[in-house]
Amino acid sequence: MQRVIITGASSGLGTALALCYAQRGAVLGLIARRKTELEQLATQLPSPALIYPADVRDAAALQAAAADFIAREGGPDIVIANAGVSTGTLTEFAEDLSAFQDVIDINVMGMVKTFQPFLAAMRAAGHGTLVGIASVAGYRGLPGAAAYSASKAAVISYLESLRVELRGSGVKVITICPGYIATAMTAHNPYPMPFLLSAEAAARRIAAIIDRGQAFAVIPWQMAVVARLLRVLPNRLYDRLFGNAP
């Protein structure tokens, strides 16, 4: 029976991942800020779940959650750092500075604080998988989404560093870069979202990638093609194409 930790579990992709792993019979540790939603989710799951209402910016709360889960169930087999936020930001507006800070703190430092308290147990066991949910938005800077793009670019690099650091330890690090997923986060996007996946379909694909132990993956595959093209576009052409994006 697998033991799986998921952050951002109270909605969207996090909930879909919880349902996916619960259907496999996993013992879950679910972390999110919203206690009521976590409690409701736990009642719907066909396998045991421990819930931890906590903000991923709070290192002490995550350390307490990790200690409790390990004491009850042992070290986790999989830790999925899924918690994340997105909001439009423009550098010229002073009122957006706090939004920049929140996005970086949650998306980047929240991932670091999620992994940190589980690593010692994973190293001691000589196995385990750390999974970071990044985004194709981290491939290039998107206008109006500087904080989000910067945070996901940072996450991609952070996960690569961590993967190399843990080489030979038995602990795997997996980077997942989704394209568009139908969640509350994307519901109000004022532009077309090609290759949109449901949260349930995305969760199944992510679980399959984790099963394979694939170090880096973009989902769906069509978005992987788009992401590679964007990455190699000359700056002059990229600027022209995206300069008028909504």
PDB file of C-alpha atoms in Angstrom:
ATOM      1  CA  MET A   1       0.000   0.000   0.000  1.00  0.00           C
ATOM      2  CA  GLN A   2       1.489   3.314  -1.077  1.00  0.00           C
ATOM      3  CA  ARG A   3       1.713   6.294   1.257  1.00  0.00           C
ATOM      4  CA  VAL A   4       1.176   9.552  -0.621  1.00  0.00           C
ATOM      5  CA  ILE A   5       1.361  13.180   0.492  1.00  0.00           C
ATOM      6  CA  ILE A   6      -0.427  15.805  -1.639  1.00  0.00           C
ATOM      7  CA  THR A   7      -0.433  19.567  -1.078  1.00  0.00           C
ATOM      8  CA  GLY A   8      -3.116  21.838  -2.491  1.00  0.00           C
ATOM      9  CA  ALA A   9      -5.473  18.892  -2.051  1.00  0.00           C
ATOM     10  CA  SER A  10      -8.673  20.808  -1.323  1.00  0.00           C
ATOM     11  CA  SER A  11      -9.508  21.660  -4.947  1.00  0.00           C
ATOM     12  CA  GLY A  12      -8.646  21.250  -8.624  1.00  0.00           C
ATOM     13  CA  LEU A  13      -5.740  19.025  -9.560  1.00  0.00           C
ATOM     14  CA  GLY A  14      -4.932  18.275  -5.911  1.00  0.00           C
ATOM     15  CA  THR A  15      -8.400  16.829  -5.311  1.00  0.00           C
ATOM     16  CA  ALA A  16      -8.205  14.842  -8.553  1.00  0.00           C
ATOM     17  CA  LEU A  17      -4.826  13.400  -7.505  1.00  0.00           C
ATOM     18  CA  ALA A  18      -6.230  12.477  -4.091  1.00  0.00           C
ATOM     19  CA  LEU A  19      -9.152  10.643  -5.709  1.00  0.00           C
ATOM     20  CA  CYS A  20      -6.834   8.925  -8.183  1.00  0.00           C
ATOM     21  CA  TYR A  21      -4.518   7.571  -5.493  1.00  0.00           C
ATOM     22  CA  ALA A  22      -7.382   6.741  -3.118  1.00  0.00           C
ATOM     23  CA  GLN A  23      -8.869   4.538  -5.843  1.00  0.00           C
ATOM     24  CA  ARG A  24      -5.549   2.689  -5.890  1.00  0.00           C
ATOM     25  CA  GLY A  25      -5.836   2.065  -2.156  1.00  0.00           C
ATOM     26  CA  ALA A  26      -3.117   4.489  -1.064  1.00  0.00           C
ATOM     27  CA  VAL A  27      -2.894   5.935   2.425  1.00  0.00           C
ATOM     28  CA  LEU A  28      -3.055   9.689   1.934  1.00  0.00           C
ATOM     29  CA  GLY A  29      -1.763  12.716   3.766  1.00  0.00           C
ATOM     30  CA  LEU A  30      -3.660  15.716   2.428  1.00  0.00           C
ATOM     31  CA  ILE A  31      -2.457  19.261   3.008  1.00  0.00           C
ATOM     32  CA  ALA A  32      -4.304  22.479   2.131  1.00  0.00           C
ATOM     33  CA  ARG A  33      -5.316  25.755   3.696  1.00  0.00           C
ATOM     34  CA  ARG A  34      -9.068  25.078   3.690  1.00  0.00           C
ATOM     35  CA  LYS A  35      -9.991  22.728   6.522  1.00  0.00           C
ATOM     36  CA  THR A  36     -13.680  22.328   5.629  1.00  0.00           C
ATOM     37  CA  GLU A  37     -12.926  21.308   2.053  1.00  0.00           C
ATOM     38  CA  LEU A  38     -10.272  18.844   3.250  1.00  0.00           C
ATOM     39  CA  GLU A  39     -12.723  17.267   5.695  1.00  0.00           C
ATOM     40  CA  GLN A  40     -15.360  16.951   2.968  1.00  0.00           C
ATOM     41  CA  LEU A  41     -12.846  15.373   0.595  1.00  0.00           C
ATOM     42  CA  ALA A  42     -11.708  12.852   3.215  1.00  0.00           C
ATOM     43  CA  THR A  43     -15.285  11.603   3.649  1.00  0.00           C
ATOM     44  CA  GLN A  44     -15.507  10.894  -0.109  1.00  0.00           C
ATOM     45  CA  LEU A  45     -12.348   8.812  -0.351  1.00  0.00           C
ATOM     46  CA  PRO A  46     -12.382   5.000  -0.457  1.00  0.00           C
ATOM     47  CA  SER A  47      -9.038   4.728   1.369  1.00  0.00           C
ATOM     48  CA  PRO A  48      -7.652   6.203   4.624  1.00  0.00           C
ATOM     49  CA  ALA A  49      -6.632   9.856   4.649  1.00  0.00           C
ATOM     50  CA  LEU A  50      -4.985  12.057   7.236  1.00  0.00           C
ATOM     51  CA  ILE A  51      -5.762  15.739   6.746  1.00  0.00           C
ATOM     52  CA  TYR A  52      -3.559  18.672   7.668  1.00  0.00           C
ATOM     53  CA  PRO A  53      -4.988  22.182   7.325  1.00  0.00           C
ATOM     54  CA  ALA A  54      -1.823  24.170   6.675  1.00  0.00           C
ATOM     55  CA  ASP A  55      -0.399  26.897   4.470  1.00  0.00           C
ATOM     56  CA  VAL A  56       2.670  25.753   2.498  1.00  0.00           C
ATOM     57  CA  ARG A  57       4.321  29.054   3.419  1.00  0.00           C
ATOM     58  CA  ASP A  58       4.359  27.895   7.051  1.00  0.00           C
ATOM     59  CA  ALA A  59       7.444  25.685   7.462  1.00  0.00           C
ATOM     60  CA  ALA A  60       6.610  24.833  11.085  1.00  0.00           C
ATOM     61  CA  ALA A  61       3.115  23.637  10.154  1.00  0.00           C
ATOM     62  CA  LEU A  62       4.490  21.432   7.384  1.00  0.00           C
ATOM     63  CA  GLN A  63       7.154  20.004   9.685  1.00  0.00           C
ATOM     64  CA  ALA A  64       4.450  19.175  12.236  1.00  0.00           C
ATOM     65  CA  ALA A  65       2.289  17.533   9.554  1.00  0.00           C
ATOM     66  CA  ALA A  66       5.245  15.488   8.301  1.00  0.00           C
ATOM     67  CA  ALA A  67       6.174  14.352  11.816  1.00  0.00           C
ATOM     68  CA  ASP A  68       2.596  13.290  12.529  1.00  0.00           C
ATOM     69  CA  PHE A  69       2.218  11.380   9.248  1.00  0.00           C
ATOM     70  CA  ILE A  70       5.561   9.591   9.646  1.00  0.00           C
ATOM     71  CA  ALA A  71       4.746   8.656  13.254  1.00  0.00           C
ATOM     72  CA  ARG A  72       1.392   7.192  12.228  1.00  0.00           C
ATOM     73  CA  GLU A  73       2.091   5.665   8.828  1.00  0.00           C
ATOM     74  CA  GLY A  74       5.851   5.714   8.273  1.00  0.00           C
ATOM     75  CA  GLY A  75       7.744   7.627   5.639  1.00  0.00           C
ATOM     76  CA  PRO A  76       5.814   8.446   2.464  1.00  0.00           C
ATOM     77  CA  ASP A  77       6.497   6.752  -0.850  1.00  0.00           C
ATOM     78  CA  ILE A  78       5.417   9.806  -2.853  1.00  0.00           C
ATOM     79  CA  VAL A  79       5.241  13.500  -1.979  1.00  0.00           C
ATOM     80  CA  ILE A  80       3.443  15.644  -4.566  1.00  0.00           C
ATOM     81  CA  ALA A  81       4.027  19.393  -4.174  1.00  0.00           C
ATOM     82  CA  ASN A  82       0.966  20.582  -6.052  1.00  0.00           C
ATOM     83  CA  ALA A  83      -0.074  23.712  -4.133  1.00  0.00           C
ATOM     84  CA  GLY A  84       0.143  26.808  -6.298  1.00  0.00           C
ATOM     85  CA  VAL A  85      -1.497  30.087  -7.188  1.00  0.00           C
ATOM     86  CA  SER A  86      -1.706  32.244 -10.275  1.00  0.00           C
ATOM     87  CA  THR A  87      -2.729  35.857 -10.658  1.00  0.00           C
ATOM     88  CA  GLY A  88      -2.160  38.593 -13.182  1.00  0.00           C
ATOM     89  CA  THR A  89       0.705  40.925 -12.258  1.00  0.00           C
ATOM     90  CA  LEU A  90       2.286  44.053 -13.691  1.00  0.00           C
ATOM     91  CA  THR A  91       5.564  45.364 -12.351  1.00  0.00           C
ATOM     92  CA  GLU A  92       4.630  49.023 -12.841  1.00  0.00           C
ATOM     93  CA  PHE A  93       1.879  48.873 -10.214  1.00  0.00           C
ATOM     94  CA  ALA A  94       3.044  49.097  -6.600  1.00  0.00           C
ATOM     95  CA  GLU A  95      -0.143  47.366  -5.443  1.00  0.00           C
ATOM     96  CA  ASP A  96       0.961  44.222  -7.332  1.00  0.00           C
ATOM     97  CA  LEU A  97       4.117  43.812  -5.239  1.00  0.00           C
ATOM     98  CA  SER A  98       2.286  41.775  -2.624  1.00  0.00           C
ATOM     99  CA  ALA A  99       0.862  39.534  -5.362  1.00  0.00           C
ATOM    100  CA  PHE A 100       4.377  38.918  -6.705  1.00  0.00           C
ATOM    101  CA  GLN A 101       5.512  37.992  -3.186  1.00  0.00           C
ATOM    102  CA  ASP A 102       2.605  35.605  -2.604  1.00  0.00           C
ATOM    103  CA  VAL A 103       3.102  33.779  -5.903  1.00  0.00           C
ATOM    104  CA  ILE A 104       6.825  33.286  -5.303  1.00  0.00           C
ATOM    105  CA  ASP A 105       6.349  32.314  -1.656  1.00  0.00           C
ATOM    106  CA  ILE A 106       3.633  29.745  -2.398  1.00  0.00           C
ATOM    107  CA  ASN A 107       4.806  28.318  -5.707  1.00  0.00           C
ATOM    108  CA  VAL A 108       8.551  28.190  -5.032  1.00  0.00           C
ATOM    109  CA  MET A 109       9.256  28.296  -1.293  1.00  0.00           C
ATOM    110  CA  GLY A 110       6.085  26.325  -0.612  1.00  0.00           C
ATOM    111  CA  MET A 111       7.531  23.462  -2.650  1.00  0.00           C
ATOM    112  CA  VAL A 112      10.845  23.601  -0.794  1.00  0.00           C
ATOM    113  CA  LYS A 113       9.035  23.635   2.565  1.00  0.00           C
ATOM    114  CA  THR A 114       6.863  20.702   1.449  1.00  0.00           C
ATOM    115  CA  PHE A 115       9.776  18.442   0.542  1.00  0.00           C
ATOM    116  CA  GLN A 116      12.188  19.367   3.328  1.00  0.00           C
ATOM    117  CA  PRO A 117      10.583  17.587   6.314  1.00  0.00           C
ATOM    118  CA  PHE A 118      10.148  14.295   4.425  1.00  0.00           C
ATOM    119  CA  LEU A 119      13.624  14.023   2.947  1.00  0.00           C
ATOM    120  CA  ALA A 120      15.420  12.557   5.956  1.00  0.00           C
ATOM    121  CA  ALA A 121      12.927   9.672   6.190  1.00  0.00           C
ATOM    122  CA  MET A 122      13.175   9.029   2.446  1.00  0.00           C
ATOM    123  CA  ARG A 123      16.978   9.036   2.536  1.00  0.00           C
ATOM    124  CA  ALA A 124      16.981   6.665   5.493  1.00  0.00           C
ATOM    125  CA  ALA A 125      14.610   4.303   3.667  1.00  0.00           C
ATOM    126  CA  GLY A 126      16.640   4.568   0.457  1.00  0.00           C
ATOM    127  CA  HIS A 127      13.564   5.137  -1.684  1.00  0.00           C
ATOM    128  CA  GLY A 128      10.749   7.562  -2.371  1.00  0.00           C
ATOM    129  CA  THR A 129       9.616  10.034  -5.007  1.00  0.00           C
ATOM    130  CA  LEU A 130       9.346  13.815  -4.802  1.00  0.00           C
ATOM    131  CA  VAL A 131       7.040  15.257  -7.455  1.00  0.00           C
ATOM    132  CA  GLY A 132       6.898  18.966  -8.259  1.00  0.00           C
ATOM    133  CA  ILE A 133       4.058  20.417 -10.303  1.00  0.00           C
ATOM    134  CA  ALA A 134       5.640  23.081 -12.504  1.00  0.00           C
ATOM    135  CA  SER A 135       4.093  24.433 -15.740  1.00  0.00           C
ATOM    136  CA  VAL A 136       4.838  25.089 -19.390  1.00  0.00           C
ATOM    137  CA  ALA A 137       4.440  28.736 -18.328  1.00  0.00           C
ATOM    138  CA  GLY A 138       7.938  28.355 -16.934  1.00  0.00           C
ATOM    139  CA  TYR A 139       9.412  27.909 -20.413  1.00  0.00           C
ATOM    140  CA  ARG A 140       8.987  31.560 -21.483  1.00  0.00           C
ATOM    141  CA  GLY A 141       7.885  34.730 -19.735  1.00  0.00           C
ATOM    142  CA  LEU A 142       4.197  35.363 -20.394  1.00  0.00           C
ATOM    143  CA  PRO A 143       3.003  38.992 -20.487  1.00  0.00           C
ATOM    144  CA  GLY A 144       0.731  39.865 -17.591  1.00  0.00           C
ATOM    145  CA  ALA A 145       1.842  36.728 -15.738  1.00  0.00           C
ATOM    146  CA  ALA A 146       5.407  37.635 -14.810  1.00  0.00           C
ATOM    147  CA  ALA A 147       5.122  36.333 -11.248  1.00  0.00           C
ATOM    148  CA  TYR A 148       3.615  33.011 -12.314  1.00  0.00           C
ATOM    149  CA  SER A 149       6.054  32.428 -15.181  1.00  0.00           C
ATOM    150  CA  ALA A 150       9.007  33.372 -12.984  1.00  0.00           C
ATOM    151  CA  SER A 151       7.830  31.066 -10.200  1.00  0.00           C
ATOM    152  CA  LYS A 152       7.419  28.090 -12.518  1.00  0.00           C
ATOM    153  CA  ALA A 153      10.778  28.719 -14.206  1.00  0.00           C
ATOM    154  CA  ALA A 154      12.311  28.746 -10.723  1.00  0.00           C
ATOM    155  CA  VAL A 155      10.514  25.513  -9.836  1.00  0.00           C
ATOM    156  CA  ILE A 156      11.850  23.757 -12.947  1.00  0.00           C
ATOM    157  CA  SER A 157      15.418  24.736 -12.076  1.00  0.00           C
ATOM    158  CA  TYR A 158      14.968  23.952  -8.390  1.00  0.00           C
ATOM    159  CA  LEU A 159      13.691  20.448  -9.147  1.00  0.00           C
ATOM    160  CA  GLU A 160      16.586  19.803 -11.495  1.00  0.00           C
ATOM    161  CA  SER A 161      19.060  20.848  -8.798  1.00  0.00           C
ATOM    162  CA  LEU A 162      17.312  18.623  -6.279  1.00  0.00           C
ATOM    163  CA  ARG A 163      17.280  15.667  -8.678  1.00  0.00           C
ATOM    164  CA  VAL A 164      21.030  15.873  -9.134  1.00  0.00           C
ATOM    165  CA  GLU A 165      21.639  16.381  -5.406  1.00  0.00           C
ATOM    166  CA  LEU A 166      19.713  13.182  -4.626  1.00  0.00           C
ATOM    167  CA  ARG A 167      21.317  11.073  -7.358  1.00  0.00           C
ATOM    168  CA  GLY A 168      22.335   7.721  -5.905  1.00  0.00           C
ATOM    169  CA  SER A 169      20.233   8.133  -2.743  1.00  0.00           C
ATOM    170  CA  GLY A 170      17.304   6.067  -4.017  1.00  0.00           C
ATOM    171  CA  VAL A 171      15.058   9.138  -3.879  1.00  0.00           C
ATOM    172  CA  LYS A 172      13.663  10.198  -7.254  1.00  0.00           C
ATOM    173  CA  VAL A 173      12.673  13.723  -8.257  1.00  0.00           C
ATOM    174  CA  ILE A 174      10.058  14.200 -10.962  1.00  0.00           C
ATOM    175  CA  THR A 175       9.153  17.464 -12.697  1.00  0.00           C
ATOM    176  CA  ILE A 176       5.660  17.691 -14.218  1.00  0.00           C
ATOM    177  CA  CYS A 177       4.879  20.616 -16.537  1.00  0.00           C
ATOM    178  CA  PRO A 178       1.153  20.652 -17.315  1.00  0.00           C
ATOM    179  CA  GLY A 179      -0.384  22.788 -19.991  1.00  0.00           C
ATOM    180  CA  TYR A 180      -3.931  24.000 -19.384  1.00  0.00           C
ATOM    181  CA  ILE A 181      -6.032  22.101 -16.842  1.00  0.00           C
ATOM    182  CA  ALA A 182      -9.708  22.847 -16.271  1.00  0.00           C
ATOM    183  CA  THR A 183      -9.725  24.108 -12.673  1.00  0.00           C
ATOM    184  CA  ALA A 184     -10.871  27.203 -10.810  1.00  0.00           C
ATOM    185  CA  MET A 185      -7.424  28.694 -11.536  1.00  0.00           C
ATOM    186  CA  THR A 186      -8.018  28.650 -15.300  1.00  0.00           C
ATOM    187  CA  ALA A 187     -11.791  29.160 -15.333  1.00  0.00           C
ATOM    188  CA  HIS A 188     -11.567  32.906 -15.991  1.00  0.00           C
ATOM    189  CA  ASN A 189      -8.646  33.002 -18.421  1.00  0.00           C
ATOM    190  CA  PRO A 190      -9.599  35.554 -21.126  1.00  0.00           C
ATOM    191  CA  TYR A 191      -7.936  33.650 -23.977  1.00  0.00           C
ATOM    192  CA  PRO A 192      -8.149  30.285 -25.759  1.00  0.00           C
ATOM    193  CA  MET A 193      -6.621  27.331 -23.908  1.00  0.00           C
ATOM    194  CA  PRO A 194      -5.494  24.722 -26.437  1.00  0.00           C
ATOM    195  CA  PHE A 195      -5.304  21.046 -25.438  1.00  0.00           C
ATOM    196  CA  LEU A 196      -7.259  21.704 -22.228  1.00  0.00           C
ATOM    197  CA  LEU A 197      -7.277  18.664 -19.901  1.00  0.00           C
ATOM    198  CA  SER A 198      -9.801  17.874 -17.201  1.00  0.00           C
ATOM    199  CA  ALA A 199      -8.288  17.647 -13.721  1.00  0.00           C
ATOM    200  CA  GLU A 200      -9.166  13.939 -13.625  1.00  0.00           C
ATOM    201  CA  ALA A 201      -7.392  13.211 -16.923  1.00  0.00           C
ATOM    202  CA  ALA A 202      -4.355  15.201 -15.799  1.00  0.00           C
ATOM    203  CA  ALA A 203      -4.217  13.298 -12.498  1.00  0.00           C
ATOM    204  CA  ARG A 204      -4.270   9.937 -14.275  1.00  0.00           C
ATOM    205  CA  ARG A 205      -1.444  11.009 -16.592  1.00  0.00           C
ATOM    206  CA  ILE A 206       0.612  12.338 -13.699  1.00  0.00           C
ATOM    207  CA  ALA A 207       0.161   9.085 -11.753  1.00  0.00           C
ATOM    208  CA  ALA A 208       1.315   7.131 -14.817  1.00  0.00           C
ATOM    209  CA  ILE A 209       4.426   9.322 -15.144  1.00  0.00           C
ATOM    210  CA  ILE A 210       5.214   8.761 -11.462  1.00  0.00           C
ATOM    211  CA  ASP A 211       4.770   4.995 -11.937  1.00  0.00           C
ATOM    212  CA  ARG A 212       7.324   5.075 -14.760  1.00  0.00           C
ATOM    213  CA  GLY A 213       9.758   7.165 -12.724  1.00  0.00           C
ATOM    214  CA  GLN A 214      10.098   9.620 -15.623  1.00  0.00           C
ATOM    215  CA  ALA A 215      12.286  12.509 -14.506  1.00  0.00           C
ATOM    216  CA  PHE A 216      10.625  15.237 -16.612  1.00  0.00           C
ATOM    217  CA  ALA A 217       7.329  15.320 -18.464  1.00  0.00           C
ATOM    218  CA  VAL A 218       4.978  17.787 -20.131  1.00  0.00           C
ATOM    219  CA  ILE A 219       1.277  16.954 -20.357  1.00  0.00           C
ATOM    220  CA  PRO A 220      -0.494  16.617 -22.692  1.00  0.00           C
ATOM    221  CA  TRP A 221       2.054  15.616 -25.331  1.00  0.00           C
ATOM    222  CA  GLN A 222       0.692  18.224 -27.745  1.00  0.00           C
ATOM    223  CA  MET A 223       1.617  20.942 -25.274  1.00  0.00           C
ATOM    224  CA  ALA A 224       5.118  19.490 -25.095  1.00  0.00           C
ATOM    225  CA  VAL A 225       5.486  20.197 -28.821  1.00  0.00           C
ATOM    226  CA  VAL A 226       4.197  23.759 -28.369  1.00  0.00           C
ATOM    227  CA  ALA A 227       6.524  24.333 -25.402  1.00  0.00           C
ATOM    228  CA  ARG A 228       9.584  23.177 -27.349  1.00  0.00           C
ATOM    229  CA  LEU A 229       8.689  25.494 -30.231  1.00  0.00           C
ATOM    230  CA  LEU A 230       8.224  28.445 -27.883  1.00  0.00           C
ATOM    231  CA  ARG A 231      11.575  27.777 -26.276  1.00  0.00           C
ATOM    232  CA  VAL A 232      13.479  28.011 -29.555  1.00  0.00           C
ATOM    233  CA  LEU A 233      11.636  31.026 -30.980  1.00  0.00           C
ATOM    234  CA  PRO A 234      13.968  34.002 -31.461  1.00  0.00           C
ATOM    235  CA  ASN A 235      13.196  36.817 -29.024  1.00  0.00           C
ATOM    236  CA  ARG A 236      12.159  39.201 -31.780  1.00  0.00           C
ATOM    237  CA  LEU A 237       9.543  36.774 -33.095  1.00  0.00           C
ATOM    238  CA  TYR A 238       8.367  35.753 -29.629  1.00  0.00           C
ATOM    239  CA  ASP A 239       7.917  39.401 -28.612  1.00  0.00           C
ATOM    240  CA  ARG A 240       5.892  40.133 -31.739  1.00  0.00           C
ATOM    241  CA  LEU A 241       3.630  37.098 -31.288  1.00  0.00           C
ATOM    242  CA  PHE A 242       2.943  37.634 -27.591  1.00  0.00           C
ATOM    243  CA  GLY A 243       3.155  41.410 -27.346  1.00  0.00           C
ATOM    244  CA  ASN A 244      -0.619  41.773 -27.798  1.00  0.00           C
ATOM    245  CA  ALA A 245      -1.670  38.798 -25.717  1.00  0.00           C
ATOM    246  CA  PRO A 246      -4.617  39.506 -23.377  1.00  0.00           C
TER     247      PRO A 246
END
